[in-house]
Amino acid sequence: MKVLITAGPTREPIDPVRFLTNRSSGRMGYALAEAFARREEQVLLISGPTQLDIPDHVDFIPVETAQEMYDAVAHYLPQMDAAIFCAAVADYTPVSVASQKIKKSADTLTLELKKTPDILGSARQVMGFRGYLVGFAAETENLEENARIKLERKGCDMIIANDVSQAGIGFDSAENEVLLVESAENTALPRDTKEHLAHHLADIISDRWLLKVKARELL
Ligand code: CTP
């Protein structure tokens, strides 16, 4: 199986020395890349900047901005069997990037932002991906309901949802506790390290992909 994984934060430049970003460590995506590589699957990891080592036996494409991540995903996705979108992609980016360092002058400074492309949301409709598609959803309320809306809206086979209002899990934490939302069922996985959880998720996603292939063969 060929698996594409996006991971980490993106960096949206403001001027030559500043950027907008978020607290994503990339750990969940890198742990998933490692788990699939250990199963001897072919893994392509497309990642924003992190402090992590690239797992062994994983092809790696470093990116910075949401647009660069979009372009890399659009290029490689058609060859993939499964894609897992773990990256914490910036939803907005500055409308223009100053070519010189912005000097301190007025007491307030307003940045104008525009939406970045929704990479996961483009996988089916724009990029024509037909493989097994997994998105993540970081929610602070109505976990299942919001995840189910994302599942439908972005054409995913599975949403891995986590409640980021709970301390110690999710963003920038060593552990995670997730609810897998699929069209027919929900599966709650207990709190675990991201590395253990990644192995569990790699098993489940591989099984689901095989089921999808078999269902297609029967058509
Ligand atoms: N994602 C993406 N490209 C974006 C934004 C998000 O590929 N520009 C992916 C993330 O990697 C994740 C999923 O979409 O797998 C969920 O992102 P999220 O930001 O929670 O979803 P949104 O549709 O932006 O909804 P919300 O209003 O909850 O932020």
mmCIF file of C-alpha atoms and ligand atoms in Angstrom:
data_model
loop_
_atom_site.group_PDB
_atom_site.id
_atom_site.type_symbol
_atom_site.label_atom_id
_atom_site.label_comp_id
_atom_site.label_asym_id
_atom_site.label_seq_id
_atom_site.Cartn_x
_atom_site.Cartn_y
_atom_site.Cartn_z
ATOM 1 C CA MET A 1 0.000 0.000 0.000
ATOM 2 C CA LYS A 2 1.234 3.522 -0.824
ATOM 3 C CA VAL A 3 0.340 6.013 1.900
ATOM 4 C CA LEU A 4 0.659 9.800 1.838
ATOM 5 C CA ILE A 5 0.745 11.544 5.220
ATOM 6 C CA THR A 6 0.723 15.299 5.869
ATOM 7 C CA ALA A 7 2.119 16.470 9.190
ATOM 8 C CA GLY A 8 3.222 19.403 11.304
ATOM 9 C CA PRO A 9 2.278 23.054 11.176
ATOM 10 C CA THR A 10 2.579 25.365 8.182
ATOM 11 C CA ARG A 11 4.384 28.713 8.250
ATOM 12 C CA GLU A 12 2.774 31.666 6.548
ATOM 13 C CA PRO A 13 5.288 34.479 5.966
ATOM 14 C CA ILE A 14 4.526 38.078 6.953
ATOM 15 C CA ASP A 15 7.895 39.581 5.991
ATOM 16 C CA PRO A 16 11.433 38.153 5.560
ATOM 17 C CA VAL A 17 11.824 37.474 9.308
ATOM 18 C CA ARG A 18 8.287 36.756 10.580
ATOM 19 C CA PHE A 19 5.576 34.188 10.019
ATOM 20 C CA LEU A 20 2.217 32.924 11.338
ATOM 21 C CA THR A 21 2.162 29.362 12.636
ATOM 22 C CA ASN A 22 0.607 27.120 15.332
ATOM 23 C CA ARG A 23 1.576 24.728 18.134
ATOM 24 C CA SER A 24 1.494 21.480 16.143
ATOM 25 C CA SER A 25 4.564 19.344 16.978
ATOM 26 C CA GLY A 26 4.040 16.959 14.052
ATOM 27 C CA ARG A 27 4.349 14.014 16.423
ATOM 28 C CA MET A 28 1.117 12.219 15.458
ATOM 29 C CA GLY A 29 1.895 12.390 11.730
ATOM 30 C CA TYR A 30 5.507 11.257 12.174
ATOM 31 C CA ALA A 31 4.392 8.400 14.452
ATOM 32 C CA LEU A 32 1.905 7.293 11.777
ATOM 33 C CA ALA A 33 4.600 7.493 9.069
ATOM 34 C CA GLU A 34 6.857 5.304 11.211
ATOM 35 C CA ALA A 35 4.059 2.819 11.997
ATOM 36 C CA PHE A 36 3.206 2.349 8.303
ATOM 37 C CA ALA A 37 6.899 2.084 7.356
ATOM 38 C CA ARG A 38 7.354 -0.682 9.975
ATOM 39 C CA ARG A 39 4.535 -2.567 8.267
ATOM 40 C CA GLU A 40 6.658 -2.261 5.108
ATOM 41 C CA GLU A 41 4.179 0.014 3.402
ATOM 42 C CA GLN A 42 5.499 2.734 1.061
ATOM 43 C CA VAL A 43 5.194 6.052 2.906
ATOM 44 C CA LEU A 44 5.439 9.625 1.631
ATOM 45 C CA LEU A 45 5.548 12.180 4.443
ATOM 46 C CA ILE A 46 4.860 15.800 3.458
ATOM 47 C CA SER A 47 5.630 17.963 6.445
ATOM 48 C CA GLY A 48 5.817 21.523 7.644
ATOM 49 C CA PRO A 49 8.750 22.490 9.913
ATOM 50 C CA THR A 50 9.134 20.333 13.071
ATOM 51 C CA GLN A 51 11.887 19.362 15.519
ATOM 52 C CA LEU A 52 11.452 15.649 14.762
ATOM 53 C CA ASP A 53 13.777 13.187 13.026
ATOM 54 C CA ILE A 54 12.499 11.818 9.726
ATOM 55 C CA PRO A 55 11.513 8.158 10.326
ATOM 56 C CA ASP A 56 13.590 5.507 8.523
ATOM 57 C CA HIS A 57 12.355 4.151 5.190
ATOM 58 C CA VAL A 58 10.003 7.074 4.614
ATOM 59 C CA ASP A 59 10.114 9.390 1.560
ATOM 60 C CA PHE A 60 10.079 12.958 2.781
ATOM 61 C CA ILE A 61 9.079 16.282 1.260
ATOM 62 C CA PRO A 62 9.616 19.354 3.442
ATOM 63 C CA VAL A 63 7.256 22.292 2.897
ATOM 64 C CA GLU A 64 6.614 25.588 4.648
ATOM 65 C CA THR A 65 3.374 27.193 3.531
ATOM 66 C CA ALA A 66 -0.143 25.800 3.076
ATOM 67 C CA GLN A 67 0.161 26.494 -0.667
ATOM 68 C CA GLU A 68 3.436 24.509 -0.881
ATOM 69 C CA MET A 69 1.783 21.625 0.995
ATOM 70 C CA TYR A 70 -1.216 21.799 -1.361
ATOM 71 C CA ASP A 71 1.056 21.691 -4.442
ATOM 72 C CA ALA A 72 3.071 18.716 -3.126
ATOM 73 C CA VAL A 73 -0.108 16.775 -2.204
ATOM 74 C CA ALA A 74 -1.745 17.550 -5.584
ATOM 75 C CA HIS A 75 1.357 16.235 -7.352
ATOM 76 C CA TYR A 76 1.674 12.902 -5.503
ATOM 77 C CA LEU A 77 -1.882 12.048 -4.430
ATOM 78 C CA PRO A 78 -2.974 10.374 -7.705
ATOM 79 C CA GLN A 79 -0.373 7.586 -7.158
ATOM 80 C CA MET A 80 -1.511 6.823 -3.594
ATOM 81 C CA ASP A 81 -3.778 4.127 -2.126
ATOM 82 C CA ALA A 82 -4.426 5.957 1.129
ATOM 83 C CA ALA A 83 -3.920 9.491 2.417
ATOM 84 C CA ILE A 84 -3.941 10.695 5.998
ATOM 85 C CA PHE A 85 -4.093 14.428 6.600
ATOM 86 C CA CYS A 86 -2.602 15.119 10.036
ATOM 87 C CA ALA A 87 -1.120 18.529 9.286
ATOM 88 C CA ALA A 88 -2.322 21.556 11.193
ATOM 89 C CA VAL A 89 -2.599 23.680 8.077
ATOM 90 C CA ALA A 90 -2.988 27.427 8.632
ATOM 91 C CA ASP A 91 -6.530 28.407 7.677
ATOM 92 C CA TYR A 92 -5.430 31.943 6.761
ATOM 93 C CA THR A 93 -2.307 33.526 5.264
ATOM 94 C CA PRO A 94 -1.286 37.181 4.804
ATOM 95 C CA VAL A 95 -2.746 38.762 1.652
ATOM 96 C CA SER A 96 0.685 40.176 0.818
ATOM 97 C CA VAL A 97 4.183 39.422 2.096
ATOM 98 C CA ALA A 98 6.313 42.511 2.780
ATOM 99 C CA SER A 99 9.569 42.324 0.832
ATOM 100 C CA GLN A 100 11.455 44.160 3.605
ATOM 101 C CA LYS A 101 11.213 43.732 7.376
ATOM 102 C CA ILE A 102 8.142 45.642 8.626
ATOM 103 C CA LYS A 103 9.354 48.551 10.777
ATOM 104 C CA LYS A 104 7.772 49.450 14.090
ATOM 105 C CA SER A 105 5.883 52.732 13.608
ATOM 106 C CA ALA A 106 2.185 53.164 14.512
ATOM 107 C CA ASP A 107 0.771 51.849 17.839
ATOM 108 C CA THR A 108 -1.373 49.295 16.079
ATOM 109 C CA LEU A 109 -0.757 47.169 13.011
ATOM 110 C CA THR A 110 -3.457 45.370 11.052
ATOM 111 C CA LEU A 111 -2.641 42.270 9.048
ATOM 112 C CA GLU A 112 -5.030 41.343 6.261
ATOM 113 C CA LEU A 113 -5.450 37.592 5.835
ATOM 114 C CA LYS A 114 -6.977 35.416 3.135
ATOM 115 C CA LYS A 115 -8.077 31.781 3.259
ATOM 116 C CA THR A 116 -5.552 29.103 2.355
ATOM 117 C CA PRO A 117 -6.594 26.233 0.046
ATOM 118 C CA ASP A 118 -8.325 23.383 1.913
ATOM 119 C CA ILE A 119 -6.022 20.488 1.008
ATOM 120 C CA LEU A 120 -8.139 17.685 2.496
ATOM 121 C CA GLY A 121 -11.303 19.290 1.118
ATOM 122 C CA SER A 122 -9.773 19.302 -2.399
ATOM 123 C CA ALA A 123 -8.620 15.660 -2.385
ATOM 124 C CA ARG A 124 -11.824 14.201 -3.849
ATOM 125 C CA GLN A 125 -13.393 16.981 -5.932
ATOM 126 C CA VAL A 126 -10.342 18.815 -7.242
ATOM 127 C CA MET A 127 -7.575 16.181 -7.187
ATOM 128 C CA GLY A 128 -9.881 13.244 -8.051
ATOM 129 C CA PHE A 129 -8.512 10.930 -5.323
ATOM 130 C CA ARG A 130 -10.363 7.592 -5.084
ATOM 131 C CA GLY A 131 -8.274 5.872 -2.393
ATOM 132 C CA TYR A 132 -8.879 5.631 1.351
ATOM 133 C CA LEU A 133 -9.081 9.185 2.744
ATOM 134 C CA VAL A 134 -8.547 10.078 6.402
ATOM 135 C CA GLY A 135 -8.817 13.527 7.970
ATOM 136 C CA PHE A 136 -8.243 14.765 11.484
ATOM 137 C CA ALA A 137 -10.613 17.023 13.386
ATOM 138 C CA ALA A 138 -9.560 19.021 16.410
ATOM 139 C CA GLU A 139 -12.739 20.057 18.204
ATOM 140 C CA THR A 140 -13.579 21.808 21.462
ATOM 141 C CA GLU A 141 -17.277 20.823 21.547
ATOM 142 C CA ASN A 142 -19.776 18.388 19.960
ATOM 143 C CA LEU A 143 -16.931 16.060 18.948
ATOM 144 C CA GLU A 144 -18.909 13.383 17.109
ATOM 145 C CA GLU A 145 -21.374 15.736 15.453
ATOM 146 C CA ASN A 146 -18.671 18.111 14.155
ATOM 147 C CA ALA A 147 -16.482 15.220 12.998
ATOM 148 C CA ARG A 148 -19.413 13.658 11.132
ATOM 149 C CA ILE A 149 -20.089 16.964 9.343
ATOM 150 C CA LYS A 150 -16.392 17.072 8.277
ATOM 151 C CA LEU A 151 -16.570 13.414 7.149
ATOM 152 C CA GLU A 152 -19.404 14.252 4.744
ATOM 153 C CA ARG A 153 -18.226 17.702 3.662
ATOM 154 C CA LYS A 154 -14.670 16.626 2.803
ATOM 155 C CA GLY A 155 -15.624 13.220 1.332
ATOM 156 C CA CYS A 156 -13.525 11.263 3.860
ATOM 157 C CA ASP A 157 -13.724 7.549 4.698
ATOM 158 C CA MET A 158 -12.690 8.280 8.273
ATOM 159 C CA ILE A 159 -12.255 11.279 10.555
ATOM 160 C CA ILE A 160 -9.924 10.900 13.531
ATOM 161 C CA ALA A 161 -11.429 13.328 16.023
ATOM 162 C CA ASN A 162 -9.925 14.588 19.219
ATOM 163 C CA ASP A 163 -11.243 16.887 21.885
ATOM 164 C CA VAL A 164 -8.616 19.610 22.198
ATOM 165 C CA SER A 165 -10.364 21.168 25.192
ATOM 166 C CA GLN A 166 -9.056 18.252 27.330
ATOM 167 C CA ALA A 167 -5.654 18.829 28.953
ATOM 168 C CA GLY A 168 -2.769 16.540 27.988
ATOM 169 C CA ILE A 169 -4.023 15.244 24.654
ATOM 170 C CA GLY A 170 -3.845 16.379 21.065
ATOM 171 C CA PHE A 171 -1.956 19.485 19.997
ATOM 172 C CA ASP A 172 1.664 19.598 21.176
ATOM 173 C CA SER A 173 1.108 16.709 23.670
ATOM 174 C CA ALA A 174 2.736 13.282 23.909
ATOM 175 C CA GLU A 175 -0.621 11.520 24.218
ATOM 176 C CA ASN A 176 -3.871 11.457 22.333
ATOM 177 C CA GLU A 177 -7.366 10.037 22.791
ATOM 178 C CA VAL A 178 -9.417 9.833 19.643
ATOM 179 C CA LEU A 179 -12.828 8.940 18.300
ATOM 180 C CA LEU A 180 -12.805 7.310 14.863
ATOM 181 C CA VAL A 181 -15.853 8.477 12.944
ATOM 182 C CA GLU A 182 -16.858 6.489 9.855
ATOM 183 C CA SER A 183 -20.143 6.550 7.950
ATOM 184 C CA ALA A 184 -21.483 3.402 9.621
ATOM 185 C CA GLU A 185 -19.913 3.527 13.087
ATOM 186 C CA ASN A 186 -17.870 5.319 15.724
ATOM 187 C CA THR A 187 -14.944 3.721 17.536
ATOM 188 C CA ALA A 188 -13.478 5.290 20.683
ATOM 189 C CA LEU A 189 -9.806 4.457 21.243
ATOM 190 C CA PRO A 190 -8.447 4.814 24.787
ATOM 191 C CA ARG A 191 -5.868 7.464 25.737
ATOM 192 C CA ASP A 192 -2.388 6.339 24.733
ATOM 193 C CA THR A 193 0.971 7.677 23.590
ATOM 194 C CA LYS A 194 0.878 8.943 20.018
ATOM 195 C CA GLU A 195 3.359 6.197 19.049
ATOM 196 C CA HIS A 196 1.157 3.328 20.398
ATOM 197 C CA LEU A 197 -1.932 4.924 18.969
ATOM 198 C CA ALA A 198 -0.231 5.259 15.573
ATOM 199 C CA HIS A 199 0.353 1.476 15.411
ATOM 200 C CA HIS A 200 -3.266 0.839 16.320
ATOM 201 C CA LEU A 201 -4.450 3.334 13.683
ATOM 202 C CA ALA A 202 -2.129 1.858 11.016
ATOM 203 C CA ASP A 203 -3.703 -1.590 11.639
ATOM 204 C CA ILE A 204 -7.251 -0.249 11.421
ATOM 205 C CA ILE A 205 -6.611 1.929 8.338
ATOM 206 C CA SER A 206 -4.872 -0.954 6.495
ATOM 207 C CA ASP A 207 -7.876 -3.235 7.213
ATOM 208 C CA ARG A 208 -10.355 -0.606 6.063
ATOM 209 C CA TRP A 209 -8.394 0.022 2.860
ATOM 210 C CA LEU A 210 -8.441 -3.716 2.052
ATOM 211 C CA LEU A 211 -12.206 -3.769 2.614
ATOM 212 C CA LYS A 212 -12.599 -0.802 0.260
ATOM 213 C CA VAL A 213 -10.521 -2.554 -2.436
ATOM 214 C CA LYS A 214 -12.565 -5.776 -2.039
ATOM 215 C CA ALA A 215 -15.869 -3.874 -2.184
ATOM 216 C CA ARG A 216 -14.724 -2.209 -5.434
ATOM 217 C CA GLU A 217 -13.728 -5.562 -6.947
ATOM 218 C CA LEU A 218 -17.246 -6.868 -6.283
ATOM 219 C CA LEU A 219 -18.794 -3.994 -8.246
HETATM 220 N N1 CTP B 1 -6.839 20.647 6.430
HETATM 221 C C1 CTP B 1 -6.238 20.746 5.179
HETATM 222 N N2 CTP B 1 -6.058 21.983 4.619
HETATM 223 C C2 CTP B 1 -6.468 23.096 5.249
HETATM 224 C C3 CTP B 1 -7.078 23.012 6.526
HETATM 225 C C4 CTP B 1 -7.257 21.762 7.076
HETATM 226 O O1 CTP B 1 -5.864 19.710 4.602
HETATM 227 N N3 CTP B 1 -6.265 24.291 4.679
HETATM 228 C C5 CTP B 1 -7.087 19.308 6.991
HETATM 229 C C6 CTP B 1 -6.319 18.993 8.254
HETATM 230 O O2 CTP B 1 -5.076 18.373 7.968
HETATM 231 C C7 CTP B 1 -7.275 18.043 8.967
HETATM 232 C C8 CTP B 1 -8.662 18.494 8.524
HETATM 233 O O3 CTP B 1 -8.447 19.262 7.342
HETATM 234 O O4 CTP B 1 -7.120 16.717 8.503
HETATM 235 C C9 CTP B 1 -9.453 19.236 9.547
HETATM 236 O O5 CTP B 1 -9.072 20.531 9.609
HETATM 237 P P1 CTP B 1 -9.908 21.636 10.434
HETATM 238 O O6 CTP B 1 -9.067 22.867 10.428
HETATM 239 O O7 CTP B 1 -10.348 21.085 11.729
HETATM 240 O O8 CTP B 1 -11.185 21.749 9.530
HETATM 241 P P2 CTP B 1 -11.904 22.982 8.946
HETATM 242 O O9 CTP B 1 -12.650 22.470 7.778
HETATM 243 O O10 CTP B 1 -10.927 24.100 8.710
HETATM 244 O O11 CTP B 1 -12.971 23.333 10.035
HETATM 245 P P3 CTP B 1 -12.931 24.268 11.346
HETATM 246 O O12 CTP B 1 -13.919 25.313 11.031
HETATM 247 O O13 CTP B 1 -13.354 23.336 12.447
HETATM 248 O O14 CTP B 1 -11.519 24.789 11.520
#
